[in-house]
Amino acid sequence: MVGNAFFSARDIVRAQASTELGSIQQHRLTLDRAVSDKARFAVLRIMAEELRHAYQMFWVLDGDQTWKKPGLGDVAKQTMEELLGMELGGHVLDAFNIDFNDFLDNVTYATVIDLVGKYQLEMQQVFSYAPMARSMGPMLQEEAFHLGSGRSLLKEIGQMAARGEGDYSVQDIQRALNLWVPRGLEMFGNEHGGDTAVTFGFKDKTNGAAQAEYVEEVCGVIRNTNVAMIQEWLPGISRPDAHTLLDEINRSGDPGQGVKPEDVLFMPDTKFFRKRGAEEFLFQPYDVKGELLTETGKPLSADGYLGYLAKVLPVSFIGSREYDKYVDQMREYFAGK
Ligand SMILES: [Fe+2]
Ligand SMILES: [Fe+2]
């Protein structure tokens, strides 16, 4: 590989390894808040496997002498040194810098962020740099456990919330989704781009196409959690009837059989709380349903939008390092306009 392809490939390997190392640092923060021993074991296994993934990326760098370039030095060694020094706040992608504050973060993250990983790994199975392409199969197998654990724990926590048990309410789960889904969407890159990675033969789908499939899949996971919650509220209702009831509630916006629209979870709109991606919605005051918030006929001010975010994001995220970073980026964005 030469020129742009060489550095693009290095950046992809570097970003990938950073996600693996970041996720271990994040899970560790709230591991002891696990809702059960089974849940704690699942997270420990995820952490062990993410470490293996990071070392697999190191192996890709370390096993190929062509990463050493005259005039550039040993690009592999430099990249590995940098990766091993990364801490939360300094990782490549935003999703891997957010501190976990409770176990809902571990679970929501395994559900929606590891799912992006699955899409990236699947796309990179065609990576024209063969050592990278060959790395994808074993990692994908392990990712299936991460996703499965996230989904089944999300459903369990949803069922507990529906019964009024445990530490988390349906609102808490929704707030966690509102925090993590936007960062997951941004991991696909600008929804209008991705053509270069396809041209280089690093991926087989554009960003927008992959992201659209991801949205569908997350909606399906949320639907399954809702159905399980409805079955808690209405014992004896069949799964197909619970699906029909859910559709009816979502379509009409009215309660059905005592289940109110605000009792069920939903996918936050793709325009909500975005700081990267398509220009038309960056830092714009879209609400969780994708409506532009206004004030006397004009889009809500930056401060007004921050006030709105405080109502729909996890309380512990507001005022955190990554929240402050968002606020700074937002101010810079509008100052540059
Ligand atoms: Fe991984
Ligand atoms: Fe994973």
Short mmCIF file of N, CA, C and O and ligand atoms in Angstrom, two decimals, residues 20 50 53 143, ligand 1:
data_model
loop_
_atom_site.label_atom_id
_atom_site.label_comp_id
_atom_site.label_asym_id
_atom_site.label_seq_id
_atom_site.Cartn_x
_atom_site.Cartn_y
_atom_site.Cartn_z
N GLU A 20 -11.42 -1.34 20.96
CA GLU A 20 -11.32 -2.55 21.80
C GLU A 20 -10.76 -2.18 23.17
O GLU A 20 -11.28 -2.60 24.20
N GLU A 50 -12.42 -8.40 24.13
CA GLU A 50 -12.02 -7.12 23.52
C GLU A 50 -10.49 -6.97 23.60
O GLU A 50 -9.87 -6.42 22.68
N HIS A 53 -9.12 -8.88 20.85
CA HIS A 53 -9.28 -8.16 19.57
C HIS A 53 -8.20 -7.10 19.39
O HIS A 53 -7.68 -6.92 18.30
N GLU A 143 -18.08 -11.25 18.75
CA GLU A 143 -19.02 -10.13 18.86
C GLU A 143 -20.45 -10.63 19.02
O GLU A 143 -21.26 -9.97 19.67
FE FE B 1 -14.31 -6.30 19.76
#
